[in-house]
């Protein structure tokens, strides 16, 4: 997903004991009888500190062996920025101070002014997901890097085609499922307790570095703001992605890069691909 997912890529929790073979591994090779050339599946963290970031040489090597780079959305789409701009503000004109108390709003106002120099009074109709993106550097306390951006650089250097599994409109529509009040309260909770958010993210990064996708699976599923929307945010999207993934792999050797939270579990991409007859094997990094 885009950066505004509050560090949470959600998924449906089922019986986890049946998926022990998927407890570890963020990089996988996909093969089938229909295509002699394998494809690859890489689970990412969409945003992390530059000091924690590294792009393994095996990943870079497999990019060079692939025909297309496939992300959640086509980040090479010339219309992407315009589409994102259309989703910066609440479509109904709702304002943040419609959902927060005067004291809460003042705390947000002070925080943004001190930390970013921005005036909250000028941003009252901004979507909570976008507001969240404004405080990432404060939450992470570092300069950040994105796997998707770095993969795009490699793909452009290799003159590879870039594709997406869904559109920006698809992603943004997910947030319409969550009441704005809940989204603004979630944003406020991060502003009000920055240290808690920082600790959560440190745990997430630790699990990712250890390639423990089962731990990631359990960790992010506990997010209170999304617990009622796990199917929509993860399981349903995974199922929607399998058909275009299959079609792409039947025609090309593809390098897929999606949020690591989409990999594991009974409705994770690894299981869904295996159910379709693909062989999916971990590549050790």
Coordinates of C-alpha atoms in Angstrom, one line a residue:
X1 CA 0.0 0.0 0.0
X2 CA 0.9 3.6 0.0
X3 CA 2.9 5.2 2.8
X4 CA -0.3 6.3 4.6
X5 CA -1.2 2.9 6.0
X6 CA 0.1 3.8 9.4
X7 CA 2.8 1.1 9.1
X8 CA 0.1 -1.6 9.1
X9 CA -0.5 -4.1 6.3
X10 CA -3.4 -6.1 7.6
X11 CA -4.4 -9.6 7.0
X12 CA -6.9 -12.2 8.1
X13 CA -5.8 -14.4 11.1
X14 CA -6.7 -18.0 10.8
X15 CA -5.0 -21.1 12.2
X16 CA -1.3 -20.3 12.0
X17 CA 0.1 -23.7 12.8
X18 CA -0.6 -24.9 9.3
X19 CA 1.7 -22.3 7.8
X20 CA 5.0 -23.0 9.6
X21 CA 6.9 -23.4 6.4
X22 CA 6.0 -19.7 5.6
X23 CA 7.2 -18.3 9.0
X24 CA 10.3 -16.9 7.4
X25 CA 11.3 -15.4 4.1
X26 CA 10.6 -12.2 2.3
X27 CA 12.0 -13.3 -1.1
X28 CA 10.6 -16.2 -3.1
X29 CA 11.0 -17.8 -6.5
X30 CA 7.8 -18.7 -8.4
X31 CA 7.8 -21.4 -11.1
X32 CA 5.3 -23.2 -13.2
X33 CA 5.1 -25.6 -16.1
X34 CA 3.6 -22.8 -18.3
X35 CA 6.7 -20.6 -18.2
X36 CA 10.2 -22.0 -18.2
X37 CA 11.6 -18.7 -16.7
X38 CA 10.9 -18.2 -13.0
X39 CA 9.3 -15.1 -11.5
X40 CA 10.0 -13.6 -8.1
X41 CA 8.0 -12.3 -5.1
X42 CA 9.6 -9.8 -2.7
X43 CA 7.9 -8.6 0.4
X44 CA 8.7 -5.0 1.3
X45 CA 8.3 -2.5 4.0
X46 CA 7.1 0.6 2.2
X47 CA 9.1 3.0 4.4
X48 CA 12.0 2.6 6.6
X49 CA 15.0 4.5 8.0
X50 CA 17.9 4.9 5.7
X51 CA 20.2 3.3 8.2
X52 CA 18.1 0.1 8.3
X53 CA 17.7 -0.1 4.6
X54 CA 19.6 -2.4 2.4
X55 CA 18.9 -3.9 -1.0
X56 CA 20.4 -7.4 -1.2
X57 CA 22.5 -8.2 -4.2
X58 CA 20.4 -11.2 -4.9
X59 CA 17.4 -9.0 -5.3
X60 CA 19.2 -6.7 -7.6
X61 CA 20.4 -9.7 -9.6
X62 CA 16.9 -11.2 -10.0
X63 CA 15.6 -7.8 -11.1
X64 CA 18.1 -7.8 -14.0
X65 CA 16.9 -11.3 -14.9
X66 CA 13.2 -10.3 -15.1
X67 CA 11.2 -8.8 -17.9
X68 CA 8.8 -6.6 -15.9
X69 CA 8.7 -5.0 -12.4
X70 CA 5.2 -5.4 -10.9
X71 CA 4.3 -3.2 -7.8
X72 CA 1.0 -2.8 -6.0
X73 CA 0.4 0.3 -8.2
X74 CA 2.2 1.4 -11.3
X75 CA 4.5 4.0 -10.0
X76 CA 5.7 4.8 -13.5
X77 CA 2.2 5.9 -14.5
X78 CA 2.3 9.5 -15.8
X79 CA -1.2 10.1 -14.3
X80 CA -0.2 8.9 -10.8
X81 CA 0.6 12.3 -9.3
X82 CA -2.6 13.8 -10.6
X83 CA -4.6 10.9 -9.2
X84 CA -2.9 11.3 -5.8
X85 CA -3.5 15.0 -5.8
X86 CA -7.2 14.4 -6.2
X87 CA -7.2 12.4 -3.0
X88 CA -5.4 14.8 -0.7
X89 CA -8.6 16.2 0.8
X90 CA -11.8 14.8 2.1
X91 CA -14.3 14.7 -0.7
X92 CA -17.2 15.8 1.5
X93 CA -15.4 18.8 2.9
X94 CA -15.1 17.3 6.4
X95 CA -12.5 18.9 8.7
X96 CA -10.3 17.4 11.3
X97 CA -11.8 19.6 14.0
X98 CA -15.2 18.1 13.2
X99 CA -13.9 14.9 14.8
X100 CA -11.4 16.1 17.5
X101 CA -12.1 18.1 20.6
X102 CA -10.7 21.6 20.8
X103 CA -7.9 20.4 23.1
X104 CA -7.0 17.5 20.7
X105 CA -7.0 19.8 17.7
X106 CA -4.8 22.3 19.5
X107 CA -2.3 19.6 20.4
X108 CA -2.2 18.5 16.7
X109 CA -1.8 22.2 15.7
X110 CA 1.1 22.7 18.1
X111 CA 2.8 19.4 17.1
X112 CA 2.7 20.1 13.4
X113 CA 3.9 23.7 13.8
X114 CA 6.8 22.7 16.0
X115 CA 7.8 19.6 14.1
X116 CA 7.1 20.5 10.5
X117 CA 6.5 24.2 10.4
X118 CA 3.1 23.6 8.8
X119 CA -0.1 25.4 9.9
X120 CA -2.9 23.0 10.7
X121 CA -5.4 25.7 10.2
X122 CA -4.5 25.5 6.5
X123 CA -4.9 21.7 6.3
X124 CA -8.1 21.1 8.1
X125 CA -9.8 19.3 5.2
X126 CA -6.7 17.2 4.5
X127 CA -7.3 13.4 4.5
X128 CA -6.0 11.8 7.7
X129 CA -3.9 9.4 5.7
X130 CA -2.1 12.4 4.1
X131 CA -1.7 14.1 7.4
X132 CA 0.0 10.9 8.7
X133 CA 2.5 11.1 5.9
X134 CA 3.5 14.6 7.1
X135 CA 4.8 13.2 10.4
X136 CA 6.7 10.1 9.2
X137 CA 10.2 11.6 9.7
X138 CA 9.2 12.6 13.2
X139 CA 7.8 9.2 14.0
X140 CA 10.8 7.4 12.6
X141 CA 13.3 10.1 13.6
X142 CA 15.4 9.5 10.5
X143 CA 15.7 10.1 6.8
X144 CA 13.7 7.4 5.0
X145 CA 14.0 5.2 2.0
X146 CA 11.5 3.1 0.1
X147 CA 12.1 -0.3 -1.5
X148 CA 9.6 0.6 -4.2
X149 CA 11.6 3.7 -5.2
X150 CA 14.9 1.8 -5.2
X151 CA 13.4 -1.0 -7.3
X152 CA 12.0 1.6 -9.7
X153 CA 15.5 3.0 -10.1
X154 CA 16.9 -0.4 -11.0
X155 CA 14.0 -1.1 -13.4
X156 CA 14.5 2.2 -15.2
X157 CA 18.2 1.6 -15.6
X158 CA 17.4 -1.7 -17.1
X159 CA 14.6 -0.2 -19.3
X160 CA 12.1 -2.6 -17.8
X161 CA 8.4 -2.2 -18.1
X162 CA 6.7 -1.3 -14.8
X163 CA 3.2 -2.5 -14.0
X164 CA 0.7 -2.4 -11.1
X165 CA -1.7 -4.9 -9.6
X166 CA -4.2 -2.2 -8.7
X167 CA -4.8 1.5 -9.1
X168 CA -4.3 4.4 -6.7
X169 CA -8.1 4.8 -6.7
X170 CA -8.4 1.2 -5.6
X171 CA -6.1 1.8 -2.7
X172 CA -7.6 5.1 -1.6
X173 CA -11.1 3.6 -1.7
X174 CA -10.1 1.2 1.0
X175 CA -9.9 4.1 3.5
X176 CA -13.5 5.0 2.6
X177 CA -14.5 1.9 4.5
X178 CA -13.1 3.3 7.8
X179 CA -15.1 6.2 9.4
X180 CA -13.2 9.5 9.3
X181 CA -13.7 9.9 13.0
X182 CA -11.7 6.6 13.6
X183 CA -9.0 7.7 11.1
X184 CA -8.5 11.1 12.7
X185 CA -8.5 9.5 16.2
X186 CA -5.8 7.1 15.0
X187 CA -3.8 10.0 13.7
X188 CA -4.2 11.9 16.9
X189 CA -3.1 8.9 18.9
X190 CA 0.3 8.9 17.1
X191 CA 0.7 12.6 17.6
X192 CA -0.3 12.3 21.3
X193 CA 2.0 9.3 22.0
X194 CA 4.8 9.5 19.5
X195 CA 7.0 7.1 21.5
X196 CA 4.5 4.4 21.4
X197 CA 4.3 4.6 17.6
X198 CA 8.1 4.6 17.4
X199 CA 8.3 1.4 19.5
X200 CA 5.7 -0.3 17.3
X201 CA 7.7 0.6 14.2
X202 CA 11.0 -0.7 15.8
X203 CA 9.3 -4.1 16.4
X204 CA 8.0 -4.1 12.9
X205 CA 11.5 -3.5 11.4
X206 CA 13.0 -6.1 13.7
X207 CA 10.6 -8.7 12.5
X208 CA 11.2 -7.7 8.9
X209 CA 15.0 -7.9 9.2
X210 CA 14.6 -11.4 10.6
X211 CA 12.3 -12.2 7.7
X212 CA 9.8 -13.5 10.2
X213 CA 6.6 -13.0 8.2
X214 CA 4.5 -14.9 10.7
X215 CA 5.6 -12.5 13.4
X216 CA 4.7 -9.6 11.0
X217 CA 1.4 -11.4 10.3
X218 CA 0.5 -11.5 14.0
X219 CA 1.9 -8.1 14.9
X220 CA 0.0 -6.0 12.3
X221 CA -3.2 -7.9 12.8
X222 CA -3.5 -6.5 16.3
X223 CA -3.9 -2.9 15.0
X224 CA -7.1 -1.7 16.5
X225 CA -8.0 0.8 13.7
X226 CA -8.0 -2.0 11.1
X227 CA -9.1 -5.1 12.9
X228 CA -12.6 -4.9 11.4
X229 CA -11.3 -4.5 7.9
X230 CA -8.7 -7.2 7.6
X231 CA -10.4 -9.0 4.7
X232 CA -10.8 -5.8 2.7
X233 CA -7.3 -4.5 3.3
X234 CA -5.4 -7.8 2.8
X235 CA -7.2 -11.0 2.0
X236 CA -9.6 -9.7 -0.7
X237 CA -6.8 -7.8 -2.4
X238 CA -4.5 -10.8 -2.4
X239 CA -7.2 -12.8 -4.1
X240 CA -7.8 -10.0 -6.6
X241 CA -4.1 -9.9 -7.4
X242 CA -3.6 -13.6 -8.2
X243 CA -5.4 -13.5 -11.6
X244 CA -3.3 -10.7 -13.0
X245 CA -0.1 -12.2 -11.5
X246 CA -0.9 -15.5 -13.2
X247 CA -1.5 -13.7 -16.5
X248 CA 1.7 -11.7 -16.3
X249 CA 3.8 -14.8 -15.4
X250 CA 2.3 -16.7 -18.3
X251 CA 3.8 -14.0 -20.6
X252 CA 6.9 -12.8 -18.8
X253 CA 9.4 -13.4 -16.1
X254 CA 8.1 -10.9 -13.5
X255 CA 9.5 -9.4 -10.3
X256 CA 6.6 -8.7 -7.9
X257 CA 7.2 -6.4 -5.0
X258 CA 4.3 -5.9 -2.5
X259 CA 4.0 -5.2 1.2
X260 CA 5.4 -8.1 3.3
X261 CA 2.1 -8.4 5.1
X262 CA 0.6 -9.8 2.0
X263 CA 2.8 -12.9 1.9
X264 CA 1.8 -15.1 4.8
X265 CA -1.3 -16.7 6.2
X266 CA -4.2 -18.8 4.8
X267 CA -5.1 -16.1 2.3
X268 CA -1.5 -14.9 1.8
X269 CA -0.1 -14.7 -1.7
X270 CA 2.3 -17.6 -1.1
X271 CA -0.6 -19.9 -0.2
X272 CA -2.9 -18.6 -3.0
X273 CA -0.2 -19.1 -5.6
X274 CA 0.5 -22.7 -4.4
X275 CA -3.3 -23.4 -4.6
X276 CA -3.1 -22.3 -8.2
X277 CA -0.4 -24.9 -8.9
X278 CA 2.7 -22.7 -8.7
X279 CA 5.8 -23.9 -7.0
X280 CA 6.9 -21.2 -4.5
X281 CA 10.3 -21.6 -2.9
X282 CA 12.2 -19.3 -0.6
X283 CA 15.4 -17.5 -1.7
X284 CA 17.7 -17.0 1.2
X285 CA 19.0 -13.5 1.6

